[in-house]
Tab-separated table of C-alpha atoms in Angstrom:
chain	number	residue	atom	x	y	z
A	1	MET	CA	0.000	0.000	0.000
A	2	ALA	CA	1.366	3.449	-0.942
A	3	TYR	CA	0.504	6.693	0.831
A	4	ILE	CA	0.748	10.416	0.196
A	5	THR	CA	2.038	12.716	2.902
A	6	LEU	CA	0.841	16.321	3.078
A	7	VAL	CA	2.814	17.597	6.041
A	8	ASP	CA	-0.098	16.918	8.372
A	9	GLU	CA	-2.365	14.603	6.381
A	10	GLN	CA	-2.154	11.430	4.366
A	11	VAL	CA	-4.365	9.839	1.780
A	12	ASN	CA	-5.074	6.124	1.928
A	13	LYS	CA	-6.757	3.964	-0.691
A	14	PRO	CA	-8.539	5.592	-3.648
A	15	ASP	CA	-12.046	5.286	-2.147
A	16	ASP	CA	-11.232	6.686	1.276
A	17	VAL	CA	-9.381	9.520	2.977
A	18	VAL	CA	-7.605	8.913	6.276
A	19	MET	CA	-5.983	11.799	8.121
A	20	PHE	CA	-3.142	11.552	10.580
A	21	THR	CA	-2.264	14.917	11.972
A	22	SER	CA	0.723	16.637	13.457
A	23	CYS	CA	0.573	20.372	14.005
A	24	LYS	CA	3.014	22.994	15.219
A	25	GLN	CA	2.259	26.687	15.512
A	26	VAL	CA	4.837	28.841	13.736
A	27	GLU	CA	5.417	31.916	15.859
A	28	THR	CA	5.168	35.259	14.089
A	29	LEU	CA	7.810	37.855	14.905
A	30	HIS	CA	7.113	41.588	15.206
A	31	PRO	CA	10.499	43.368	15.276
A	32	HIS	CA	8.843	46.746	14.582
A	33	VAL	CA	5.301	48.090	14.620
A	34	GLY	CA	3.472	46.748	11.562
A	35	TRP	CA	6.211	44.237	10.661
A	36	VAL	CA	5.304	40.531	10.565
A	37	GLU	CA	8.020	37.937	10.004
A	38	LEU	CA	8.702	34.205	10.288
A	39	ASP	CA	12.047	32.657	11.222
A	40	PRO	CA	13.041	30.438	8.242
A	41	GLU	CA	15.058	27.970	10.306
A	42	VAL	CA	12.258	27.501	12.832
A	43	LEU	CA	9.794	27.000	9.973
A	44	TRP	CA	12.063	24.400	8.336
A	45	THR	CA	12.570	22.481	11.584
A	46	GLN	CA	8.848	22.428	12.323
A	47	PHE	CA	7.989	21.503	8.729
A	48	THR	CA	10.200	18.425	8.683
A	49	GLY	CA	9.147	17.589	12.242
A	50	VAL	CA	5.423	17.433	11.491
A	51	ILE	CA	6.015	15.186	8.476
A	52	LYS	CA	7.927	12.705	10.614
A	53	GLU	CA	5.323	12.855	13.390
A	54	ALA	CA	2.372	12.421	10.997
A	55	VAL	CA	3.957	9.397	9.331
A	56	GLN	CA	4.725	7.911	12.746
A	57	ALA	CA	1.176	8.588	13.967
A	58	ALA	CA	-0.113	6.642	10.974
A	59	GLY	CA	2.040	3.666	11.932
A	60	LEU	CA	3.936	3.889	8.656
A	61	HIS	CA	7.516	4.044	7.491
A	62	MET	CA	8.927	6.688	5.163
A	63	ASN	CA	9.543	4.128	2.413
A	64	GLN	CA	5.763	3.628	2.189
A	65	ILE	CA	5.172	7.261	1.182
A	66	ALA	CA	4.451	7.456	-2.539
A	67	GLY	CA	4.666	11.213	-2.850
A	68	LEU	CA	4.589	14.580	-1.163
A	69	GLY	CA	2.127	17.395	-1.835
A	70	ILE	CA	2.679	20.807	-0.250
A	71	SER	CA	0.122	23.547	0.442
A	72	THR	CA	1.557	26.784	1.775
A	73	GLN	CA	0.626	30.287	2.840
A	74	ARG	CA	0.802	32.697	-0.084
A	75	GLY	CA	2.512	36.036	-0.462
A	76	THR	CA	5.022	35.401	2.344
A	77	PHE	CA	8.508	35.496	0.835
A	78	ILE	CA	12.215	35.317	1.463
A	79	THR	CA	15.411	35.997	-0.514
A	80	TRP	CA	18.611	34.018	-0.162
A	81	ASN	CA	22.148	33.674	-1.427
A	82	LYS	CA	22.191	31.491	-4.529
A	83	LYS	CA	25.678	30.137	-3.798
A	84	THR	CA	25.378	29.429	-0.078
A	85	GLY	CA	21.622	28.994	0.363
A	86	LYS	CA	21.750	31.351	3.346
A	87	PRO	CA	18.702	33.657	3.755
A	88	PHE	CA	19.318	37.401	3.643
A	89	HIS	CA	16.425	38.068	6.050
A	90	ASN	CA	13.436	36.423	7.718
A	91	PHE	CA	10.303	35.550	5.791
A	92	ILE	CA	8.244	38.720	5.302
A	93	SER	CA	4.602	37.823	5.870
A	94	TRP	CA	1.646	38.708	3.652
A	95	GLN	CA	0.312	40.633	6.670
A	96	ASP	CA	3.423	42.820	6.913
A	97	LEU	CA	2.854	46.573	6.573
A	98	ARG	CA	6.414	47.901	6.206
A	99	ALA	CA	5.755	48.840	2.575
A	100	VAL	CA	2.614	50.873	3.271
A	101	GLU	CA	4.380	54.152	2.480
A	102	LEU	CA	5.602	52.758	-0.838
A	103	VAL	CA	2.113	51.445	-1.618
A	104	ASN	CA	0.497	54.819	-1.029
A	105	SER	CA	3.235	56.625	-2.917
A	106	TRP	CA	2.857	54.412	-5.989
A	107	ASN	CA	-0.945	54.441	-5.918
A	108	SER	CA	-1.025	58.253	-5.874
A	109	GLY	CA	2.016	58.780	-8.116
A	110	LEU	CA	2.217	60.072	-11.672
A	111	THR	CA	3.647	56.850	-13.129
A	112	LEU	CA	0.633	54.750	-12.180
A	113	LYS	CA	-1.756	57.479	-13.344
A	114	VAL	CA	-0.082	57.453	-16.749
A	115	ILE	CA	-0.248	53.636	-16.940
A	116	ARG	CA	-3.942	53.712	-16.053
A	117	ALA	CA	-4.696	56.433	-18.601
A	118	ILE	CA	-2.845	54.728	-21.466
A	119	SER	CA	-4.408	51.376	-20.574
A	120	THR	CA	-7.882	52.928	-20.518
A	121	VAL	CA	-7.381	54.194	-24.066
A	122	LEU	CA	-5.968	50.853	-25.240
A	123	HIS	CA	-8.899	49.005	-23.693
A	124	PHE	CA	-11.344	51.337	-25.439
A	125	LEU	CA	-9.640	50.661	-28.765
A	126	THR	CA	-9.065	46.918	-28.399
A	127	ARG	CA	-11.576	45.723	-25.749
A	128	ASN	CA	-8.755	43.530	-24.449
A	129	ASP	CA	-9.316	42.716	-20.770
A	130	ARG	CA	-5.580	42.790	-20.156
A	131	TYR	CA	-5.665	46.562	-20.676
A	132	LEU	CA	-8.782	46.873	-18.531
A	133	ALA	CA	-6.884	45.182	-15.704
A	134	ALA	CA	-3.981	47.605	-16.140
A	135	SER	CA	-6.377	50.578	-16.164
A	136	CYS	CA	-7.560	49.520	-12.674
A	137	LEU	CA	-4.091	48.656	-11.349
A	138	THR	CA	-3.734	49.349	-7.635
A	139	PHE	CA	-1.037	48.087	-5.307
A	140	THR	CA	-1.633	46.700	-1.819
A	141	THR	CA	0.619	45.607	1.017
A	142	HIS	CA	-0.540	42.018	0.430
A	143	HIS	CA	1.228	41.962	-2.929
A	144	VAL	CA	4.832	40.807	-2.856
A	145	SER	CA	5.836	43.522	-5.341
A	146	LEU	CA	6.325	46.525	-3.070
A	147	ARG	CA	7.475	44.521	-0.061
A	148	LEU	CA	10.201	43.082	-2.303
A	149	SER	CA	10.959	46.581	-3.568
A	150	TRP	CA	11.306	47.670	0.079
A	151	VAL	CA	13.802	44.851	0.673
A	152	LEU	CA	15.908	45.932	-2.307
A	153	GLN	CA	15.918	49.528	-1.081
A	154	ASN	CA	16.667	48.787	2.562
A	155	ILE	CA	18.831	45.640	2.714
A	156	PRO	CA	22.006	46.442	0.750
A	157	GLU	CA	23.272	42.848	0.582
A	158	VAL	CA	20.109	41.796	-1.279
A	159	GLN	CA	20.536	44.507	-3.913
A	160	GLN	CA	24.214	43.590	-4.203
A	161	ALA	CA	23.301	39.920	-4.707
A	162	VAL	CA	20.749	40.914	-7.362
A	163	ASN	CA	23.415	42.944	-9.164
A	164	THR	CA	25.761	39.937	-9.231
A	165	ASN	CA	23.036	37.414	-10.177
A	166	ASN	CA	23.431	35.737	-6.784
A	167	CYS	CA	19.920	36.252	-5.384
A	168	CYS	CA	17.059	33.780	-5.208
A	169	PHE	CA	13.497	34.846	-4.441
A	170	GLY	CA	10.838	32.504	-3.216
A	171	THR	CA	7.509	32.223	-1.482
A	172	ILE	CA	7.289	29.519	1.186
A	173	ASP	CA	6.642	26.721	-1.330
A	174	THR	CA	9.728	27.581	-3.375
A	175	TRP	CA	11.981	27.805	-0.333
A	176	LEU	CA	10.750	24.489	1.092
A	177	LEU	CA	11.215	22.820	-2.299
A	178	TYR	CA	14.738	24.256	-2.503
A	179	LYS	CA	15.552	22.973	1.001
A	180	LEU	CA	13.965	19.546	0.463
A	181	THR	CA	16.019	18.971	-2.686
A	182	LYS	CA	19.236	20.400	-1.174
A	183	GLY	CA	19.177	23.241	-3.690
A	184	SER	CA	18.764	21.136	-6.824
A	185	VAL	CA	15.234	22.350	-7.654
A	186	TYR	CA	14.239	26.013	-7.787
A	187	ALA	CA	10.609	26.339	-8.827
A	188	THR	CA	7.050	27.310	-7.915
A	189	ASP	CA	3.618	26.562	-9.374
A	190	TYR	CA	1.116	28.792	-11.141
A	191	SER	CA	-1.209	29.153	-8.138
A	192	ASN	CA	1.566	30.491	-5.910
A	193	ALA	CA	3.119	32.650	-8.631
A	194	SER	CA	-0.206	34.291	-9.478
A	195	SER	CA	-0.666	35.284	-5.830
A	196	THR	CA	2.458	37.455	-5.689
A	197	GLY	CA	1.279	40.528	-7.611
A	198	VAL	CA	4.313	40.317	-9.937
A	199	PHE	CA	2.860	37.627	-12.203
A	200	GLU	CA	0.963	38.287	-15.455
A	201	PRO	CA	-2.036	35.888	-15.471
A	202	PHE	CA	-3.111	36.906	-18.973
A	203	GLN	CA	0.224	35.739	-20.381
A	204	MET	CA	0.969	33.165	-17.633
A	205	CYS	CA	4.456	34.491	-16.883
A	206	TRP	CA	6.290	36.877	-14.558
A	207	SER	CA	5.280	40.459	-15.396
A	208	SER	CA	7.985	42.270	-17.338
A	209	LEU	CA	6.144	45.607	-16.937
A	210	LEU	CA	5.834	45.512	-13.148
A	211	ASN	CA	9.348	44.224	-12.636
A	212	LYS	CA	10.765	46.978	-14.836
A	213	LEU	CA	8.803	49.537	-12.805
A	214	PHE	CA	10.355	48.235	-9.581
A	215	SER	CA	13.804	47.576	-11.104
A	216	ILE	CA	13.589	43.876	-10.272
A	217	PRO	CA	15.279	41.519	-12.766
A	218	ILE	CA	13.163	38.563	-13.910
A	219	SER	CA	16.206	36.343	-13.293
A	220	ILE	CA	15.623	36.285	-9.513
A	221	TYR	CA	12.296	34.453	-9.902
A	222	PRO	CA	11.897	30.666	-9.957
A	223	ALA	CA	10.588	28.639	-12.873
A	224	VAL	CA	6.789	28.243	-12.868
A	225	GLU	CA	5.429	24.715	-13.273
A	226	ASP	CA	2.051	22.981	-13.296
A	227	THR	CA	0.345	22.569	-9.935
A	228	ASN	CA	0.751	18.815	-9.967
A	229	HIS	CA	4.140	18.220	-11.508
A	230	SER	CA	7.203	16.100	-10.910
A	231	PHE	CA	9.208	18.600	-8.844
A	232	GLY	CA	12.012	16.126	-8.100
A	233	SER	CA	12.543	14.132	-4.913
A	234	VAL	CA	13.287	14.911	-1.288
A	235	ASP	CA	16.995	14.349	-0.619
A	236	ALA	CA	17.398	10.955	1.048
A	237	GLU	CA	19.362	12.431	3.950
A	238	ILE	CA	16.295	14.331	5.207
A	239	PHE	CA	13.818	11.471	5.766
A	240	GLY	CA	16.028	8.452	5.107
A	241	VAL	CA	14.577	7.776	1.658
A	242	PRO	CA	13.935	9.875	-1.455
A	243	ILE	CA	10.258	10.893	-1.694
A	244	PRO	CA	8.820	12.300	-4.948
A	245	ILE	CA	7.400	15.836	-4.673
A	246	VAL	CA	4.355	15.830	-6.938
A	247	ALA	CA	2.265	18.898	-6.059
A	248	LEU	CA	2.779	22.492	-4.946
A	249	VAL	CA	-0.284	24.656	-4.394
A	250	ALA	CA	-1.137	27.931	-2.641
A	251	ASP	CA	-3.355	27.511	0.417
A	252	GLN	CA	-6.510	29.242	-0.841
A	253	GLN	CA	-6.372	27.512	-4.198
A	254	ALA	CA	-5.741	24.229	-2.375
A	255	ALA	CA	-8.836	24.840	-0.254
A	256	MET	CA	-10.808	25.517	-3.442
A	257	PHE	CA	-9.657	22.172	-4.834
A	258	GLY	CA	-10.278	20.368	-1.539
A	259	GLN	CA	-13.818	21.765	-1.452
A	260	CYS	CA	-14.346	20.315	-4.963
A	261	CYS	CA	-15.202	23.765	-6.348
A	262	PHE	CA	-14.376	22.579	-9.848
A	263	HIS	CA	-17.055	24.425	-11.826
A	264	ALA	CA	-17.568	28.062	-12.839
A	265	GLY	CA	-19.693	29.783	-10.215
A	266	ASP	CA	-18.570	27.582	-7.321
A	267	VAL	CA	-17.627	29.680	-4.278
A	268	LYS	CA	-15.314	28.889	-1.378
A	269	ILE	CA	-15.058	30.929	1.845
A	270	THR	CA	-12.007	30.198	3.962
A	271	MET	CA	-12.077	31.845	7.382
A	272	GLY	CA	-8.743	31.350	9.085
A	273	THR	CA	-6.443	34.173	10.141
A	274	GLY	CA	-8.185	36.175	7.436
A	275	THR	CA	-11.261	35.601	5.300
A	276	PHE	CA	-10.907	34.672	1.624
A	277	TRP	CA	-13.801	34.487	-0.818
A	278	ASP	CA	-12.820	32.697	-4.033
A	279	VAL	CA	-15.040	32.255	-7.085
A	280	ASN	CA	-14.275	29.793	-9.870
A	281	THR	CA	-14.478	31.790	-13.111
A	282	GLY	CA	-13.616	28.839	-15.336
A	283	ASN	CA	-11.218	29.560	-18.187
A	284	GLN	CA	-11.935	33.306	-18.074
A	285	LEU	CA	-9.997	35.855	-16.020
A	286	HIS	CA	-12.181	38.381	-14.208
A	287	THR	CA	-11.013	41.986	-14.289
A	288	SER	CA	-12.173	43.957	-11.258
A	289	ARG	CA	-12.693	47.647	-10.652
A	290	ALA	CA	-13.310	47.154	-6.917
A	291	GLY	CA	-10.111	45.328	-6.034
A	292	LEU	CA	-11.033	41.663	-6.475
A	293	TYR	CA	-7.874	39.820	-7.444
A	294	PRO	CA	-7.501	37.470	-10.461
A	295	LEU	CA	-5.696	34.217	-9.677
A	296	VAL	CA	-4.692	30.982	-11.302
A	297	GLY	CA	-6.575	28.344	-9.331
A	298	TRP	CA	-4.568	25.460	-10.708
A	299	LYS	CA	-2.952	24.291	-13.920
A	300	ILE	CA	-3.063	20.578	-14.644
A	301	GLY	CA	-1.734	19.831	-18.111
A	302	LYS	CA	-3.810	21.854	-20.581
A	303	GLU	CA	-6.493	22.668	-17.996
A	304	VAL	CA	-6.148	26.152	-16.501
A	305	VAL	CA	-8.790	27.249	-13.990
A	306	PHE	CA	-8.986	30.900	-12.926
A	307	LEU	CA	-10.402	32.358	-9.717
A	308	THR	CA	-11.304	35.826	-8.547
A	309	GLU	CA	-10.710	36.604	-4.890
A	310	GLY	CA	-11.757	39.124	-2.275
A	311	SER	CA	-10.260	39.070	1.188
A	312	ALA	CA	-10.447	40.532	4.676
A	313	ALA	CA	-7.201	40.231	6.605
A	314	ASP	CA	-8.650	39.858	10.103
A	315	ALA	CA	-11.023	37.056	11.077
A	316	GLY	CA	-9.297	34.455	13.230
A	317	SER	CA	-6.761	37.114	14.231
A	318	THR	CA	-9.641	39.081	15.779
A	319	ILE	CA	-10.742	36.098	17.865
A	320	LYS	CA	-7.152	35.322	18.834
A	321	TRP	CA	-6.699	38.918	20.019
A	322	ALA	CA	-9.891	38.711	22.110
A	323	LYS	CA	-8.556	35.526	23.707
A	324	LYS	CA	-5.262	37.261	24.456
A	325	LEU	CA	-7.223	39.965	26.316
A	326	ASP	CA	-9.032	37.268	28.365
A	327	LEU	CA	-12.420	38.279	26.969
A	328	PHE	CA	-13.251	34.564	26.906
A	329	THR	CA	-11.651	31.367	28.150
A	330	SER	CA	-12.375	28.860	25.382
A	331	VAL	CA	-13.240	29.200	21.698
A	332	GLU	CA	-16.253	26.942	22.225
A	333	GLU	CA	-17.981	29.517	24.447
A	334	ILE	CA	-17.845	32.575	22.194
A	335	SER	CA	-20.923	31.673	20.120
A	336	ARG	CA	-22.866	31.146	23.355
A	337	MET	CA	-21.649	34.515	24.673
A	338	ALA	CA	-22.752	36.300	21.486
A	339	GLN	CA	-26.143	34.597	21.509
A	340	SER	CA	-26.729	35.391	25.200
A	341	VAL	CA	-27.539	39.026	24.307
A	342	VAL	CA	-30.150	40.175	21.798
A	343	ASP	CA	-27.711	42.550	20.098
A	344	SER	CA	-24.397	44.304	20.681
A	345	GLU	CA	-26.188	47.234	22.388
A	346	GLY	CA	-24.873	49.554	19.684
A	347	VAL	CA	-21.230	48.509	20.094
A	348	CYS	CA	-19.330	48.294	16.790
A	349	PHE	CA	-15.946	46.681	16.194
A	350	VAL	CA	-13.817	47.386	13.114
A	351	PRO	CA	-11.367	44.502	12.421
A	352	SER	CA	-8.412	46.272	10.844
A	353	PHE	CA	-5.155	45.042	12.387
A	354	SER	CA	-3.791	44.781	8.830
A	355	GLY	CA	-5.882	47.500	7.213
A	356	LEU	CA	-9.168	47.028	5.353
A	357	GLN	CA	-9.229	45.294	1.995
A	358	VAL	CA	-11.989	44.943	-0.643
A	359	PRO	CA	-14.161	46.924	-1.081
A	360	VAL	CA	-12.777	49.559	1.327
A	361	ASN	CA	-9.110	49.263	0.321
A	362	ASP	CA	-7.457	51.328	3.057
A	363	PRO	CA	-4.178	49.990	4.519
A	364	CYS	CA	-4.148	52.886	7.012
A	365	ALA	CA	-7.514	52.085	8.637
A	366	CYS	CA	-7.383	51.334	12.354
A	367	THR	CA	-8.942	48.675	14.533
A	368	SER	CA	-11.542	50.293	16.759
A	369	PHE	CA	-14.439	49.885	19.160
A	370	MET	CA	-17.230	52.438	18.963
A	371	GLY	CA	-20.443	52.831	20.918
A	372	LEU	CA	-19.112	51.579	24.260
A	373	LYS	CA	-21.315	52.431	27.242
A	374	PRO	CA	-21.220	51.900	31.011
A	375	SER	CA	-23.729	49.077	30.469
A	376	THR	CA	-21.530	47.303	27.892
A	377	THR	CA	-20.584	43.767	28.949
A	378	ARG	CA	-18.061	41.260	27.674
A	379	ASN	CA	-20.901	39.513	25.859
A	380	HIS	CA	-21.756	42.704	23.952
A	381	ILE	CA	-18.096	43.147	23.020
A	382	ILE	CA	-17.753	39.543	21.834
A	383	ARG	CA	-20.963	39.826	19.824
A	384	ALA	CA	-19.715	43.032	18.164
A	385	MET	CA	-16.457	41.316	17.224
A	386	LEU	CA	-18.175	38.277	15.713
A	387	GLU	CA	-20.704	40.500	13.923
A	388	SER	CA	-17.835	42.431	12.325
A	389	ILE	CA	-16.558	39.236	10.662
A	390	ALA	CA	-20.047	38.519	9.280
A	391	PHE	CA	-20.414	42.121	8.087
A	392	ARG	CA	-17.111	41.880	6.212
A	393	ASN	CA	-18.446	38.662	4.634
A	394	LYS	CA	-21.522	40.579	3.504
A	395	GLN	CA	-19.358	43.320	1.966
A	396	LEU	CA	-17.280	40.775	0.060
A	397	TYR	CA	-20.341	38.850	-1.133
A	398	ASP	CA	-22.038	42.032	-2.383
A	399	THR	CA	-18.882	43.074	-4.238
A	400	ILE	CA	-18.601	39.677	-5.907
A	401	VAL	CA	-22.277	39.603	-6.935
A	402	LYS	CA	-22.003	43.119	-8.388
A	403	GLU	CA	-18.799	42.484	-10.319
A	404	VAL	CA	-18.504	38.851	-11.316
A	405	GLN	CA	-20.518	37.970	-14.396
A	406	VAL	CA	-20.764	34.308	-13.431
A	407	PRO	CA	-23.903	33.029	-11.652
A	408	LEU	CA	-22.900	31.836	-8.177
A	409	THR	CA	-23.845	28.236	-7.416
A	410	ASN	CA	-22.481	26.290	-4.448
A	411	ILE	CA	-21.085	28.267	-1.499
A	412	ARG	CA	-18.805	26.244	0.763
A	413	ALA	CA	-16.964	27.335	3.908
A	414	ASP	CA	-13.892	26.054	5.733
A	415	GLY	CA	-11.151	27.219	8.099
A	416	GLY	CA	-11.113	27.414	11.876
A	417	VAL	CA	-13.573	30.319	12.103
A	418	SER	CA	-16.152	28.335	10.106
A	419	LYS	CA	-16.618	26.252	13.266
A	420	ASN	CA	-18.254	29.297	14.874
A	421	SER	CA	-21.995	28.771	14.447
A	422	PHE	CA	-22.877	32.405	15.231
A	423	ILE	CA	-20.714	33.807	12.420
A	424	MET	CA	-21.826	31.134	9.977
A	425	GLN	CA	-25.553	31.595	10.645
A	426	MET	CA	-25.333	35.389	10.558
A	427	THR	CA	-23.406	35.264	7.272
A	428	SER	CA	-26.051	32.962	5.770
A	429	ASP	CA	-28.772	35.366	6.909
A	430	LEU	CA	-26.975	38.445	5.570
A	431	ILE	CA	-26.301	37.032	2.106
A	432	ASN	CA	-29.562	35.023	1.980
A	433	GLU	CA	-27.744	31.938	0.725
A	434	LYS	CA	-27.086	28.386	1.897
A	435	ILE	CA	-23.530	27.745	3.099
A	436	ASP	CA	-22.158	24.192	3.146
A	437	LYS	CA	-19.521	23.374	5.789
A	438	PRO	CA	-17.626	20.090	5.432
A	439	VAL	CA	-16.673	17.636	8.173
A	440	ASN	CA	-13.015	18.519	7.666
A	441	THR	CA	-12.515	22.293	7.904
A	442	ASP	CA	-8.708	22.179	7.513
A	443	ILE	CA	-9.241	21.754	3.830
A	444	SER	CA	-6.042	23.109	2.233
A	445	CYS	CA	-4.088	19.942	2.965
A	446	LEU	CA	-6.911	17.872	1.527
A	447	GLY	CA	-6.705	19.884	-1.680
A	448	ALA	CA	-2.965	19.229	-1.873
A	449	ALA	CA	-3.672	15.543	-1.234
A	450	PHE	CA	-6.205	15.438	-4.054
A	451	LEU	CA	-3.749	17.085	-6.449
A	452	ALA	CA	-0.920	14.755	-5.445
A	453	GLY	CA	-3.213	11.735	-5.693
A	454	LEU	CA	-4.256	12.694	-9.222
A	455	ALA	CA	-0.593	13.096	-10.183
A	456	LEU	CA	0.235	9.636	-8.812
A	457	GLY	CA	-2.807	7.924	-10.270
A	458	PHE	CA	-4.549	7.275	-6.928
A	459	TRP	CA	-7.611	8.851	-8.555
A	460	THR	CA	-8.267	9.162	-12.253
A	461	ASP	CA	-10.573	12.190	-12.325
A	462	LYS	CA	-12.235	14.871	-10.192
A	463	GLU	CA	-15.581	13.013	-10.133
A	464	GLN	CA	-13.978	10.495	-7.765
A	465	LEU	CA	-12.869	13.323	-5.500
A	466	LYS	CA	-16.388	14.742	-5.201
A	467	LYS	CA	-17.497	11.480	-3.571
A	468	LEU	CA	-14.870	11.931	-0.843
A	469	ARG	CA	-16.071	15.345	0.350
A	470	GLN	CA	-18.443	15.059	3.314
A	471	THR	CA	-20.864	17.772	4.442
A	472	GLU	CA	-21.267	18.277	8.187
A	473	ILE	CA	-23.904	21.032	8.155
A	474	VAL	CA	-25.634	23.340	5.693
A	475	TYR	CA	-26.484	26.761	7.130
A	476	GLU	CA	-29.700	28.160	5.691
A	477	PRO	CA	-31.067	31.708	6.096
A	478	GLN	CA	-33.233	31.918	9.234
A	479	ARG	CA	-33.703	35.688	9.538
A	480	ASP	CA	-34.431	38.327	6.940
A	481	SER	CA	-31.274	40.285	6.104
A	482	GLY	CA	-33.250	43.487	6.693
A	483	GLU	CA	-33.300	42.712	10.414
A	484	TYR	CA	-29.565	43.466	10.456
A	485	LYS	CA	-29.830	46.745	8.533
A	486	LEU	CA	-29.592	49.117	11.505
A	487	ALA	CA	-26.661	47.222	13.030
A	488	MET	CA	-24.798	47.075	9.721
A	489	ASP	CA	-25.477	50.740	8.928
A	490	ASN	CA	-23.965	51.690	12.299
A	491	TRP	CA	-21.029	49.385	11.656
A	492	ILE	CA	-20.378	50.982	8.242
A	493	LYS	CA	-20.421	54.362	9.973
A	494	ALA	CA	-17.787	53.056	12.409
A	495	VAL	CA	-15.709	51.819	9.471
A	496	GLN	CA	-15.821	55.250	7.843
A	497	ARG	CA	-14.570	56.875	11.033
A	498	SER	CA	-11.687	54.375	11.235
A	499	LEU	CA	-10.328	55.130	7.766
A	500	ASN	CA	-6.977	56.797	7.102
A	501	TRP	CA	-6.226	56.783	10.828
A	502	TYR	CA	-2.520	56.065	10.615
A	503	SER	CA	0.063	58.172	8.896
A	504	HIS	CA	2.125	56.340	6.277
A	505	THR	CA	5.008	55.804	8.689
A	506	SER	CA	3.314	55.188	12.026
A	507	HIS	CA	1.377	52.025	11.187
């Protein structure tokens, strides 16, 4: 019997999925206000550790593992010395705000205005959506582009390495692949590449225009391969035997695949640290005026599936912060606390630890409580915090419905926050749609498993995978969305008063 290992999950025989889990929390570092980093050596040690522990928990040996599939956080990157393999700095997280001044400068600068104007004219003349996308071009701190530009401007040894063709750039998947193969393979996949903000999805290659703007040579980027692809083998010294690496996939795209959102109009909501709404747009790229982001979902041979995505950076991070403040003792009790009061008593919470994304698009917005009174209790505060996550879901849903010209069909939710019944029910009420939550809410690894299994021949097609997905509960609207109108109107007012709070350098 052969098995697939996915860092914390394995796939058994073709008609079943068995999960053996090992989990380690990677600590985020905050060396300065607004900076978010990961220690690469700690990440590597924990990564290899959980693979060994998961295989051991399954009662297996490494020589029984048929292949490795890897799902990783997107947009978090590192640069390293090509000759020595030594990193120049820690991983810079997708939540990091050090480039906010650069982002605002570029978005308001003459160069981008000229690009938008020329692209608007070209789109009018040609009706080519590539020019429409350029006419709406806006940078955010979530994109790798300006965080990488910040690195080149502020870490001299990186710029020097770039000048001497001695610099490698990689998101987490690329760096892990490089480490697993002892430097013999330097690559990424289309899903991860398209999430960086320096990739051209219309031409399926690294963007020459954006990299010229930021003076970044294309040579520092890895080769881009199919999502399930023969990426080489793990060096035998690491696990005792060589293990084929057969799939790399970005976490949100992996969750989309794990949720079996294979058809145009399928929607996936992942609520983890942040909230990510992804819509399958089939073989067509969606160009957004509101800030929805076009992505490659996956590329398998000739099949290329595109997604459009809207996100809110703070969902699970909001709950984690409340726990840190001792507003509750266990995650299980927060739904009960929120439901113990009829409303938040006018208290509004704006979840903006990393700014506000679509459709607000303000990296300088602040996290805030408004409407606090002497009668406010912990239960009111908790309810306001959970309501804010549902309200952001409503904003994202409305933006998608307004912009995406694909009828929405199935809506499926996953991630740790999807276990919160209050948020899930309120979201269903607000959008007036059914939301399907699976038994397994840690779905990204399952998506990587499915992709690896297809590559290895465990399954022959996606129809087999659909039979493996199990629904735990379907949330259906129970209250008219109009019943939330006053609360949401007040919350939107609180959002407006939280905008542009920080200066460019103080966040």
